[in-house]
Coordinates of C-alpha atoms and ligand atoms in Angstrom, one line a residue:
M8 CA 0.0 0.0 0.0
N9 CA 3.0 2.3 0.3
N10 CA 4.0 1.9 -3.3
Y11 CA 3.5 4.6 -5.8
D12 CA 4.8 5.6 -9.2
F13 CA 5.5 9.2 -8.1
V14 CA 6.1 10.4 -4.6
I15 CA 6.0 14.3 -4.4
V16 CA 7.5 15.9 -1.2
G17 CA 5.8 19.2 -0.4
G18 CA 2.2 20.2 -1.1
G19 CA 3.0 23.8 -1.9
S20 CA 2.7 25.9 -5.0
A21 CA 4.6 23.4 -7.2
G22 CA 3.6 20.2 -5.4
C23 CA -0.1 20.9 -5.9
V24 CA 0.3 21.4 -9.7
L25 CA 2.3 18.2 -10.0
A26 CA -0.3 16.2 -7.9
N27 CA -2.9 17.3 -10.3
R28 CA -1.1 16.9 -13.6
L29 CA 0.6 13.6 -12.8
S30 CA -2.6 11.9 -11.6
A31 CA -4.8 13.3 -14.4
S32 CA -4.6 10.3 -16.8
G33 CA -5.4 7.8 -14.0
K34 CA -2.4 5.7 -15.2
W35 CA 0.0 6.6 -12.4
Q36 CA -0.3 6.2 -8.7
V37 CA 0.7 9.5 -7.0
L38 CA 1.5 10.3 -3.4
L39 CA 1.7 13.9 -2.1
L40 CA 3.4 14.3 1.3
E41 CA 2.9 17.7 3.1
A42 CA 4.5 18.6 6.5
G43 CA 1.8 21.0 7.4
P44 CA -2.0 20.5 8.0
A45 CA -4.8 20.7 5.5
D46 CA -5.8 24.2 4.4
S47 CA -9.0 24.2 6.4
N48 CA -8.3 27.4 8.4
P49 CA -10.9 29.9 7.1
F50 CA -8.4 32.8 7.3
I51 CA -6.4 31.2 4.5
H52 CA -9.3 31.8 2.1
V53 CA -10.4 35.3 3.1
P54 CA -7.9 37.5 1.3
T55 CA -7.4 40.0 4.2
G56 CA -6.9 36.9 6.4
V57 CA -3.2 37.0 5.2
I58 CA -2.2 38.8 8.4
P59 CA -3.6 36.2 10.9
V60 CA -2.3 33.4 8.7
I61 CA 1.3 34.8 8.7
R62 CA 1.0 35.1 12.5
S63 CA 0.0 31.4 12.8
N64 CA 2.5 29.0 14.2
A65 CA 0.7 26.0 12.5
L66 CA 0.6 27.4 9.0
N67 CA 3.9 29.2 8.8
W68 CA 7.4 27.8 9.2
K69 CA 8.6 31.2 10.6
F70 CA 12.2 30.8 9.6
W71 CA 14.9 33.3 10.6
T72 CA 18.0 34.2 8.7
V73 CA 21.4 34.4 10.5
P74 CA 22.4 37.9 11.4
Q75 CA 22.9 39.8 8.2
K76 CA 26.3 41.5 8.2
N77 CA 25.4 44.1 5.6
C78 CA 22.1 44.9 7.3
A79 CA 23.2 46.1 10.7
G80 CA 23.6 42.6 12.0
R81 CA 19.9 41.9 12.0
A82 CA 18.4 38.4 11.8
M83 CA 15.4 38.5 9.5
F84 CA 12.1 36.9 9.7
W85 CA 11.2 34.7 6.7
P86 CA 7.6 33.4 6.5
R87 CA 7.0 30.3 4.4
G88 CA 3.7 28.5 4.0
R89 CA 3.3 25.2 5.9
T90 CA 0.0 23.8 4.7
L91 CA -1.6 22.5 1.5
G92 CA -0.9 25.2 -1.1
G93 CA 2.4 26.1 0.8
S94 CA 3.3 29.7 0.4
S95 CA 0.5 30.2 -2.1
S96 CA -1.8 29.8 0.9
I97 CA -0.2 32.6 2.8
N98 CA 1.0 35.0 0.1
A99 CA -0.3 38.3 -1.1
M100 CA -1.9 36.9 -4.2
C101 CA -0.2 39.4 -6.7
Y102 CA -0.1 37.7 -10.1
I103 CA 3.2 38.6 -11.8
R104 CA 5.3 36.5 -14.2
G105 CA 8.5 38.6 -14.4
H106 CA 10.1 40.0 -17.5
A107 CA 10.4 38.0 -20.8
R108 CA 14.2 38.6 -20.6
D109 CA 14.4 36.7 -17.3
Y110 CA 13.5 33.5 -19.0
D111 CA 15.7 34.3 -22.1
R112 CA 18.6 34.6 -19.6
W113 CA 17.8 31.2 -18.1
A114 CA 18.0 29.8 -21.7
S115 CA 21.2 31.6 -22.4
L116 CA 22.8 29.9 -19.3
G117 CA 22.3 26.6 -21.2
N118 CA 18.8 25.7 -20.0
D119 CA 17.2 24.7 -23.3
G120 CA 13.4 24.9 -23.3
W121 CA 13.2 27.7 -20.7
S122 CA 13.2 30.8 -22.9
Y123 CA 10.2 33.1 -22.7
K124 CA 8.9 31.7 -26.0
D125 CA 9.1 28.2 -24.5
V126 CA 7.5 29.1 -21.1
L127 CA 4.7 31.4 -22.3
P128 CA 2.4 28.5 -23.3
Y129 CA 2.7 27.1 -19.7
F130 CA 1.8 30.5 -18.2
R131 CA -1.2 30.5 -20.5
K132 CA -2.1 26.9 -19.8
M133 CA -2.2 27.3 -16.0
E134 CA -4.4 30.4 -16.1
N135 CA -8.0 31.6 -16.3
F136 CA -7.6 35.3 -16.8
E137 CA -11.0 36.7 -15.9
P138 CA -10.6 40.1 -17.6
I139 CA -9.3 38.6 -20.8
D140 CA -11.8 40.7 -22.9
R141 CA -11.4 43.8 -20.9
V142 CA -7.6 44.3 -21.0
A143 CA -6.2 45.4 -24.4
G144 CA -4.1 42.7 -26.1
A145 CA -4.7 40.2 -23.2
R146 CA -5.5 37.3 -25.6
D147 CA -1.9 37.3 -26.8
F148 CA -0.4 36.9 -23.4
H149 CA -3.1 35.2 -21.2
G150 CA -5.0 32.0 -21.0
S151 CA -8.6 31.1 -20.2
G152 CA -10.0 27.9 -18.8
G153 CA -6.9 27.0 -16.8
P154 CA -7.1 26.0 -13.1
L155 CA -5.5 29.2 -11.6
N156 CA -8.0 32.0 -11.5
V157 CA -6.6 35.5 -12.0
A158 CA -9.0 38.3 -11.3
E159 CA -9.3 42.1 -11.0
A160 CA -9.8 43.5 -7.5
R161 CA -13.4 43.5 -6.3
Y162 CA -12.8 46.3 -3.9
M163 CA -10.4 49.2 -4.4
N164 CA -9.1 51.2 -1.4
P165 CA -9.2 54.9 -2.4
L166 CA -5.5 55.2 -1.3
M167 CA -4.7 52.9 -4.2
T168 CA -6.2 55.3 -6.7
A169 CA -4.3 58.1 -5.0
F170 CA -1.1 56.1 -5.4
V171 CA -1.6 55.4 -9.1
G172 CA -2.6 59.1 -9.7
A173 CA 0.5 60.3 -7.8
A174 CA 2.8 58.0 -9.7
E175 CA 1.4 59.4 -13.0
Q176 CA 1.9 62.9 -11.7
A177 CA 5.5 62.0 -11.0
G178 CA 5.9 60.9 -14.6
H179 CA 5.5 57.2 -14.4
L180 CA 3.5 55.4 -17.2
R181 CA 0.2 53.8 -16.4
N182 CA 0.2 50.1 -17.1
Q183 CA -3.0 48.0 -17.3
D184 CA -1.3 44.7 -17.4
F185 CA 2.1 44.0 -16.0
N186 CA 2.1 40.6 -17.6
G187 CA 1.3 41.9 -21.1
A188 CA 3.4 43.3 -23.8
Q189 CA 5.3 45.7 -21.5
Q190 CA 6.1 45.3 -17.8
E191 CA 7.1 48.9 -17.0
G192 CA 4.6 51.3 -15.4
V193 CA 2.3 51.7 -12.5
G194 CA -1.2 50.3 -11.9
Y195 CA -3.3 47.7 -10.1
Y196 CA -2.2 44.1 -9.6
H197 CA -4.2 41.3 -10.9
V198 CA -4.8 38.8 -8.1
M199 CA -4.9 35.0 -7.7
Q200 CA -8.5 34.9 -6.4
R201 CA -11.8 33.3 -7.4
D202 CA -15.2 34.7 -6.3
G203 CA -13.5 37.1 -3.8
Q204 CA -11.5 34.2 -2.2
R205 CA -7.8 33.3 -2.3
C206 CA -7.2 31.0 -5.2
S207 CA -4.2 29.2 -3.8
N208 CA -2.5 26.4 -5.8
A209 CA -4.2 24.0 -3.4
R210 CA -7.6 25.4 -4.4
A211 CA -6.7 25.7 -8.1
F212 CA -4.9 22.4 -8.7
L213 CA -5.2 20.0 -5.8
Q214 CA -8.8 20.3 -4.8
P215 CA -10.3 19.3 -8.2
A216 CA -8.0 16.2 -8.2
L217 CA -8.7 15.0 -4.7
G218 CA -11.4 12.6 -5.7
R219 CA -9.1 10.6 -8.0
P220 CA -8.5 7.1 -6.8
N221 CA -4.8 7.2 -7.9
L222 CA -3.9 10.3 -5.9
K223 CA -3.2 10.1 -2.2
V224 CA -2.4 13.1 0.0
I225 CA -0.9 12.7 3.4
T226 CA -0.7 15.8 5.6
A227 CA 1.3 16.3 8.8
A228 CA 4.0 14.1 7.1
H229 CA 7.4 15.6 7.5
A230 CA 9.9 14.1 5.0
A231 CA 13.1 13.3 6.9
K232 CA 15.3 11.5 4.3
L233 CA 15.3 10.2 0.8
L234 CA 15.7 6.5 0.3
F235 CA 18.2 5.2 -2.2
E236 CA 19.2 2.0 -3.8
G237 CA 22.7 2.7 -5.2
R238 CA 22.3 6.0 -6.9
R239 CA 18.6 5.7 -7.6
A240 CA 16.0 7.4 -5.4
V241 CA 13.4 4.8 -4.5
G242 CA 11.4 6.5 -1.8
V243 CA 11.0 8.8 1.2
R244 CA 11.2 8.3 4.9
Y245 CA 8.8 10.7 6.8
L246 CA 7.7 11.5 10.3
Q247 CA 4.1 11.4 11.2
N248 CA 2.7 11.7 14.7
G249 CA 6.2 11.1 16.0
R250 CA 6.7 7.8 14.1
Y251 CA 8.7 7.1 10.9
A252 CA 6.9 5.7 7.8
E253 CA 8.2 5.0 4.3
A254 CA 6.7 5.6 0.9
L255 CA 8.3 3.9 -2.1
A256 CA 8.4 5.3 -5.6
R257 CA 8.5 3.0 -8.6
R258 CA 9.4 5.8 -11.0
E259 CA 10.4 9.0 -9.3
V260 CA 10.7 11.0 -6.1
I261 CA 10.0 14.7 -6.8
L262 CA 11.1 17.3 -4.3
S263 CA 8.8 20.3 -4.1
A264 CA 9.6 21.4 -0.6
G265 CA 10.5 25.0 -1.6
A266 CA 13.7 27.0 -1.7
I267 CA 14.5 26.1 2.0
G268 CA 13.0 22.6 2.3
S269 CA 14.3 21.0 -0.9
P270 CA 18.0 21.7 -0.3
Q271 CA 17.6 20.8 3.4
L272 CA 16.2 17.4 2.5
L273 CA 18.9 16.7 -0.1
L274 CA 21.6 17.6 2.4
L275 CA 20.0 15.4 5.1
S276 CA 20.1 12.6 2.6
G277 CA 23.8 13.0 2.0
I278 CA 23.5 14.9 -1.3
G279 CA 25.5 18.2 -1.4
P280 CA 28.9 19.6 -0.4
R281 CA 30.7 16.6 1.2
A282 CA 32.4 18.5 4.0
Q283 CA 29.1 20.1 5.2
I284 CA 27.4 16.8 5.2
E285 CA 30.1 15.0 7.1
Q286 CA 30.3 17.7 9.6
Q287 CA 26.8 16.8 10.7
G288 CA 27.7 13.1 11.0
I289 CA 25.6 12.2 7.9
Q290 CA 26.9 9.6 5.4
P291 CA 27.7 11.3 2.1
L292 CA 25.9 9.8 -0.8
H293 CA 26.6 12.1 -3.7
E294 CA 28.8 15.2 -4.0
L295 CA 26.9 18.1 -5.4
P296 CA 28.6 21.4 -4.3
G297 CA 25.7 23.6 -5.4
V298 CA 23.0 22.2 -3.1
G299 CA 21.8 25.0 -0.8
E300 CA 24.1 27.6 -2.5
N301 CA 23.0 30.4 -4.9
L302 CA 20.2 31.7 -2.6
Q303 CA 18.7 34.9 -4.0
D304 CA 15.9 37.1 -2.6
H305 CA 14.3 40.5 -3.1
L306 CA 15.2 43.0 -0.4
D307 CA 12.6 45.6 0.2
I308 CA 12.7 49.1 1.7
H309 CA 9.6 51.0 2.8
L310 CA 8.4 54.5 3.3
T311 CA 5.4 55.0 5.6
W312 CA 3.1 58.0 6.0
E313 CA 0.5 58.7 8.6
E314 CA -2.8 59.7 6.8
R315 CA -5.7 61.9 7.7
T316 CA -8.6 60.5 5.7
R317 CA -8.7 57.2 7.6
F318 CA -9.0 55.1 4.4
A319 CA -6.1 53.1 5.7
V320 CA -6.5 49.6 7.2
S321 CA -6.1 50.0 10.9
L322 CA -7.0 48.3 14.2
H323 CA -7.7 51.8 15.8
W324 CA -11.0 51.7 17.7
T325 CA -12.5 54.2 15.3
S326 CA -12.3 51.5 12.5
L327 CA -14.6 49.1 14.3
W328 CA -17.7 50.1 12.4
R329 CA -15.9 49.7 9.0
T330 CA -14.6 46.3 10.0
L331 CA -18.1 45.1 10.9
K332 CA -19.4 46.4 7.6
G333 CA -16.5 44.6 5.8
I334 CA -17.4 41.3 7.5
F335 CA -21.1 41.8 6.6
Q336 CA -20.3 42.5 2.9
Y337 CA -18.0 39.5 2.7
L338 CA -20.4 37.1 4.3
R339 CA -23.3 38.4 2.1
G340 CA -21.6 38.1 -1.3
R341 CA -17.8 37.9 -0.9
R342 CA -17.5 41.6 -1.7
G343 CA -16.1 44.6 0.1
E344 CA -12.8 45.3 1.9
L345 CA -12.2 41.7 3.1
T346 CA -11.7 40.6 -0.5
S347 CA -8.6 42.9 -0.8
N348 CA -5.2 41.4 -1.0
L349 CA -3.9 44.6 0.6
A350 CA -1.0 45.0 -1.9
Q351 CA -3.5 46.2 -4.6
A352 CA -1.3 48.6 -6.5
G353 CA 2.3 48.9 -7.5
G354 CA 4.5 48.9 -10.5
F355 CA 7.8 48.3 -12.3
L356 CA 10.3 51.1 -12.9
K357 CA 13.9 51.7 -13.8
S358 CA 16.3 53.1 -11.2
D359 CA 18.1 54.8 -14.1
P360 CA 16.6 55.6 -17.5
A361 CA 19.7 53.8 -19.0
E362 CA 18.5 50.4 -17.6
P363 CA 17.2 48.3 -20.5
I364 CA 14.3 46.9 -18.4
P365 CA 12.7 47.7 -15.1
D366 CA 15.0 46.8 -12.2
L367 CA 12.7 48.0 -9.3
Q368 CA 9.2 46.9 -8.2
W369 CA 6.7 48.8 -6.0
H370 CA 4.1 47.4 -3.7
F371 CA 1.7 49.9 -2.2
V372 CA -0.2 48.9 1.0
P373 CA -2.8 50.8 2.9
F374 CA -1.3 50.2 6.4
I375 CA 1.8 50.1 8.5
Y376 CA 3.6 46.9 7.8
A377 CA 5.5 46.3 11.0
E378 CA 7.6 43.1 11.4
H379 CA 5.6 41.2 8.8
G380 CA 2.4 41.5 10.8
Q381 CA 4.1 40.0 13.9
N382 CA 3.8 43.3 15.7
L383 CA 0.3 44.7 15.6
I384 CA 0.8 47.6 18.0
P385 CA 1.4 50.3 15.3
L386 CA -1.8 49.2 13.6
F387 CA -3.7 49.9 16.8
K388 CA -2.2 53.4 16.9
H389 CA -2.1 54.7 13.4
Y390 CA -3.9 55.1 10.1
A391 CA -1.0 54.9 7.6
F392 CA 0.1 53.8 4.1
T393 CA 3.3 52.3 3.0
L394 CA 5.2 52.2 -0.3
M395 CA 7.7 49.3 -0.6
T396 CA 10.5 49.3 -3.2
C397 CA 12.5 46.2 -4.0
F398 CA 15.5 45.7 -6.3
L399 CA 14.7 42.9 -8.8
R400 CA 17.9 41.3 -9.9
P401 CA 20.4 41.2 -7.0
E402 CA 23.9 40.0 -7.5
S403 CA 24.3 38.9 -3.8
R404 CA 24.2 35.1 -3.3
G405 CA 23.4 33.4 0.1
S406 CA 23.0 29.9 1.2
V407 CA 20.8 27.3 3.0
R408 CA 23.1 24.9 5.0
L409 CA 22.5 22.3 7.6
A410 CA 22.5 23.5 11.2
S411 CA 21.7 20.0 12.5
A412 CA 21.2 16.4 11.3
D413 CA 17.8 16.5 12.9
P414 CA 15.2 16.9 10.1
L415 CA 12.9 18.9 12.5
Q416 CA 15.4 21.6 13.1
P417 CA 15.4 24.6 10.7
P418 CA 18.5 24.9 8.5
Q419 CA 20.9 27.9 8.7
I420 CA 19.7 30.5 6.2
D421 CA 22.0 33.2 5.1
A422 CA 20.4 35.6 2.6
N423 CA 23.7 37.5 2.4
Y424 CA 21.8 40.6 1.5
L425 CA 23.8 43.5 0.0
A426 CA 27.0 41.5 -0.1
A427 CA 27.4 42.7 -3.7
P428 CA 27.9 46.5 -3.5
R429 CA 25.9 46.9 -6.8
D430 CA 22.7 45.8 -5.0
L431 CA 22.5 48.9 -2.7
E432 CA 22.5 51.9 -5.2
P433 CA 19.3 50.9 -7.1
L434 CA 17.5 50.8 -3.7
V435 CA 18.8 54.2 -2.8
K436 CA 17.5 55.6 -6.2
G437 CA 14.2 53.7 -5.8
F438 CA 13.7 55.1 -2.3
K439 CA 14.1 58.6 -3.7
L440 CA 11.6 57.9 -6.5
A441 CA 9.2 56.5 -4.0
R442 CA 9.4 59.6 -1.8
Q443 CA 8.8 61.8 -4.8
V444 CA 5.6 59.9 -5.6
L445 CA 4.3 60.2 -2.1
K446 CA 4.8 64.0 -2.2
Q447 CA 2.6 64.5 -5.3
A448 CA -0.6 66.4 -5.2
A449 CA -2.8 63.3 -5.5
F450 CA -1.8 62.4 -1.9
A451 CA -2.4 65.9 -0.6
P452 CA -5.8 65.1 1.0
H453 CA -4.3 62.0 2.7
R454 CA -0.8 63.0 3.9
L455 CA -0.2 63.8 7.5
R456 CA 3.5 63.1 8.2
E457 CA 6.2 60.7 7.2
L458 CA 6.4 58.2 9.9
E459 CA 9.3 56.1 8.5
P460 CA 12.1 57.0 8.0
G461 CA 11.1 60.6 8.7
E462 CA 12.4 63.9 7.4
A463 CA 15.8 63.4 9.2
V464 CA 16.8 60.9 6.5
Q465 CA 17.7 63.0 3.4
N466 CA 21.1 62.5 1.9
D467 CA 22.4 59.3 0.2
E468 CA 24.5 58.2 3.2
Q469 CA 21.5 58.5 5.5
I470 CA 19.3 56.6 3.0
R471 CA 22.0 53.8 2.8
A472 CA 22.1 53.6 6.5
Y473 CA 18.3 53.4 6.7
I474 CA 18.2 50.6 4.1
R475 CA 20.7 48.6 6.1
A476 CA 18.8 49.2 9.3
R477 CA 15.3 48.6 8.1
A478 CA 15.1 46.7 4.8
E479 CA 13.2 43.3 4.9
T480 CA 12.5 40.4 2.6
V481 CA 9.6 40.6 0.2
Y482 CA 9.4 36.8 0.4
H483 CA 10.9 35.5 -2.9
P484 CA 13.8 33.2 -2.0
V485 CA 14.9 31.0 -5.0
G486 CA 17.9 29.3 -6.5
T487 CA 19.1 26.8 -3.9
C488 CA 18.9 23.8 -6.3
K489 CA 19.7 25.7 -9.4
M490 CA 19.0 24.4 -12.9
G491 CA 22.0 24.4 -15.2
R492 CA 25.0 22.6 -16.6
D493 CA 27.9 24.1 -14.7
A494 CA 29.6 22.6 -11.6
M495 CA 27.3 24.4 -9.2
A496 CA 24.1 23.3 -10.9
V497 CA 21.9 20.8 -9.0
V498 CA 19.4 19.8 -11.6
D499 CA 19.6 19.6 -15.4
P500 CA 17.1 21.4 -17.7
R501 CA 14.7 18.5 -17.3
L502 CA 15.0 19.1 -13.6
R503 CA 16.7 15.7 -12.9
V504 CA 19.2 15.9 -10.1
H505 CA 22.7 15.6 -11.6
G506 CA 24.4 12.3 -11.2
L507 CA 21.4 10.5 -9.6
S508 CA 18.4 8.8 -11.1
G509 CA 14.7 8.7 -10.1
L510 CA 15.0 12.1 -8.5
R511 CA 13.9 15.6 -9.6
V512 CA 13.5 19.0 -7.9
V513 CA 10.5 21.0 -9.0
D514 CA 9.9 24.3 -7.2
A515 CA 11.3 27.9 -6.8
S516 CA 14.7 26.5 -5.8
I517 CA 15.5 25.5 -9.4
M518 CA 15.5 29.1 -10.7
P519 CA 19.1 29.8 -11.7
T520 CA 18.5 33.6 -11.4
L521 CA 15.7 35.4 -9.6
I522 CA 13.1 36.7 -11.9
G523 CA 12.0 40.4 -11.9
G524 CA 8.7 40.1 -10.0
N525 CA 6.7 37.9 -7.6
T526 CA 7.5 34.3 -7.7
N527 CA 4.3 32.3 -7.4
A528 CA 3.3 32.4 -11.0
P529 CA 6.8 31.5 -12.2
T530 CA 6.9 28.5 -9.7
T531 CA 3.5 27.4 -11.0
M532 CA 4.8 27.6 -14.6
I533 CA 7.9 25.6 -13.6
A534 CA 5.7 22.8 -12.2
E535 CA 3.4 22.9 -15.3
R536 CA 6.4 22.4 -17.5
A537 CA 8.0 19.8 -15.2
A538 CA 4.8 17.8 -15.3
D539 CA 5.0 17.6 -19.1
L540 CA 8.7 16.6 -18.9
I541 CA 8.0 13.9 -16.3
L542 CA 5.0 12.5 -18.2
Q543 CA 7.0 12.5 -21.5
D544 CA 9.8 10.5 -19.9
A545 CA 7.3 8.1 -18.3
A546 CA 5.5 7.6 -21.6
L547 CA 8.8 6.8 -23.3
G548 CA 9.9 4.5 -20.5
I549 CA 13.0 6.7 -20.0
D550 CA 14.9 6.2 -16.8
V551 CA 12.5 3.5 -15.5
P552 CA 13.9 2.6 -12.1
N553 CA 13.4 -1.2 -12.4
Y554 CA 12.7 -1.0 -8.7
A555 CA 10.8 -3.9 -7.1
P556 CA 9.5 -3.3 -3.6
A557 CA 11.1 -6.4 -2.1
S558 CA 14.6 -5.0 -1.5
A559 CA 16.3 -8.3 -2.2
A560 CA 14.9 -8.3 -5.7
A561 CA 15.8 -4.7 -6.2
D562 CA 19.4 -5.4 -5.1
V563 CA 19.7 -8.1 -7.8
L564 CA 18.4 -5.7 -10.4
L565 CA 20.8 -3.0 -9.4
E566 CA 23.7 -5.4 -9.6
K567 CA 22.9 -6.2 -13.2
Ligands
FAD24 C1 4.2 36.1 2.9 C2 4.4 35.8 1.5 C3 3.9 36.7 0.5 C4 4.1 36.4 -0.9 N1 3.5 37.2 -1.8 C5 3.5 36.8 -3.1 C6 2.6 37.4 -4.1 O1 1.9 38.3 -3.8 N2 2.7 36.9 -5.3 C7 3.6 36.0 -5.7 O2 3.6 35.6 -6.9 N3 4.4 35.3 -4.8 C8 4.3 35.7 -3.5 N4 5.1 35.0 -2.6 C9 6.0 34.0 -3.1 C10 5.4 32.7 -3.5 O3 4.2 32.4 -2.8 C11 6.4 31.6 -3.5 O4 7.5 31.9 -4.3 C12 5.9 30.2 -4.0 O5 4.7 29.9 -3.3 C13 7.0 29.2 -3.8 O6 6.5 27.9 -4.2 P1 7.2 26.6 -3.8 O7 6.4 25.5 -4.4 O8 8.6 26.7 -4.3 O9 7.3 26.5 -2.3 P2 6.1 26.5 -1.2 O10 4.8 27.0 -1.8 O11 6.6 27.2 0.0 O12 5.9 25.0 -0.9 C14 6.7 24.1 -0.2 C15 5.9 23.1 0.6 O13 6.7 22.1 1.0 C16 6.3 21.8 2.4 N5 7.5 21.2 3.0 C17 8.7 21.8 3.3 N6 9.6 20.9 3.8 C18 8.9 19.7 3.9 C19 9.3 18.4 4.4 N7 10.5 18.2 4.9 N8 8.3 17.4 4.3 C20 7.1 17.7 3.7 N9 6.7 18.9 3.3 C21 7.6 19.9 3.3 C22 5.9 23.1 2.9 O14 5.2 23.0 4.1 C23 5.2 23.7 1.8 O15 3.8 23.4 1.8 C24 4.9 35.3 -1.2 C25 5.4 34.4 -0.3 C26 5.2 34.7 1.1 C27 5.8 33.8 2.1

């Protein structure tokens, strides 16, 4: 009963896509293992529920980086989803693909089949773009009828309109569709929602497949180690309710545990830099120096203003009536303020007109975003709005390394932010452009005073110091099992782990370079394409493991 064709580790953004696509034909037995619980908490599905969800200990891994030497020695909080849907169940729902050149760059690094021309059909396949007939040119770039619903906001906070107006006053172009012909400009994000609810990858891909007799999902199953026969992955050992169990894979084990979980599990299984593995007392199985290296993330700096019109989202007692109205509207017809993903507006811009493509992204939120929602006190005190700026293609590279051989202990995460000197200046320029926007006439009725950083921060040196002291993640870690052909690559362009068989990695960790935008849609695309590659190989009988469950028989086969 514990034998499957495919065992997928991690029921997050990528894992849910794979569970659906690999089980669709009915031909293959598929198991999905997820460390977290089912996604039954109602706050996951109410878009503004994102704040209580990020605060949850059950639904969030709540990782911390090591102290960041270029960011005033601060350890940084890194939320990651720990439930079906993974981070797509706790994210901000902004639907962004990145720039076409991001994928052409992947292809130019030797990753055949990953250019924008190659991946666009997968972006379209996964998508049901609701406003396809309302957005000019949308049919050339978007799909309809796919599982992931992409919608326009049902409710728009007036501060968002002020932001877009102010950005236009400051000279930025208006863009109706950041995923269309051109990325540059400001406007409103399309959101991964359906009928006013979050459309996580669990809702989009997993839920419709749950009735299939050939798909089994086990939650609260923490994968602890990959099982091997020789150099072939044949299964997974996992912890459930304090006991170990094993699931065997006749064809493949697929790691979709995310940019932190996937390299950690490889390292725990003896795959990675030998010295690091031996240091933890683990038997090395296969030397792959790139496992856990090449970590990249978007670092974000914010400007926060107190506002007078009280349109901001606040926990101040005077907002009680509005909150009750929002709950009523939501319960009556999934309308109103509770359908907001909060980060409703933003844009893509160049830190310097000479940049060939946008290198900065804005997220505008109608509240004070203190410590990723872990500290609510400022929300009780103020009505405020925040403009967040991130640099899209950092050169700094960090790492995920084992801190312990215990699979239940978090790994050591070093984002290594701002290690490359080139990563700081675009943020300084972006900060100044953001400040310019917030000072435009469109904000005049709303503006009270700049709360952060405040008028004392003016010259470049002060701005640099402010960035080092206050910048935070905008939640896009990638790259720790990078795809490629060089010595530091972990998977090949078909996402098979180099030097081993029966094992792939399919999630955000395979991105060789961070794309210019939010990472859920790109991860979903990766899984869509991977599903095709896996099914092609299965149909052709390529790399069939010859694995028989009785290990004695399997040993004989391996010896041949
Ligand atoms: C707070 C937040 C806001 C974000 N906002 C946006 C946004 O607005 N738009 C956007 O596009 N992107 C956003 N992102 C990023 C996006 O959600 C992620 O890039 C994407 O979900 C990554 O997908 P993944 O499949 O690689 O990993 P995940 O979705 O994180 O999935 C990994 C899964 O593996 C499970 N797992 C890990 N280890 C194990 C183990 N040992 N055993 C079993 N299971 C395991 C995890 O519990 C999880 O379910 C945000 C992310 C966060 C955290």
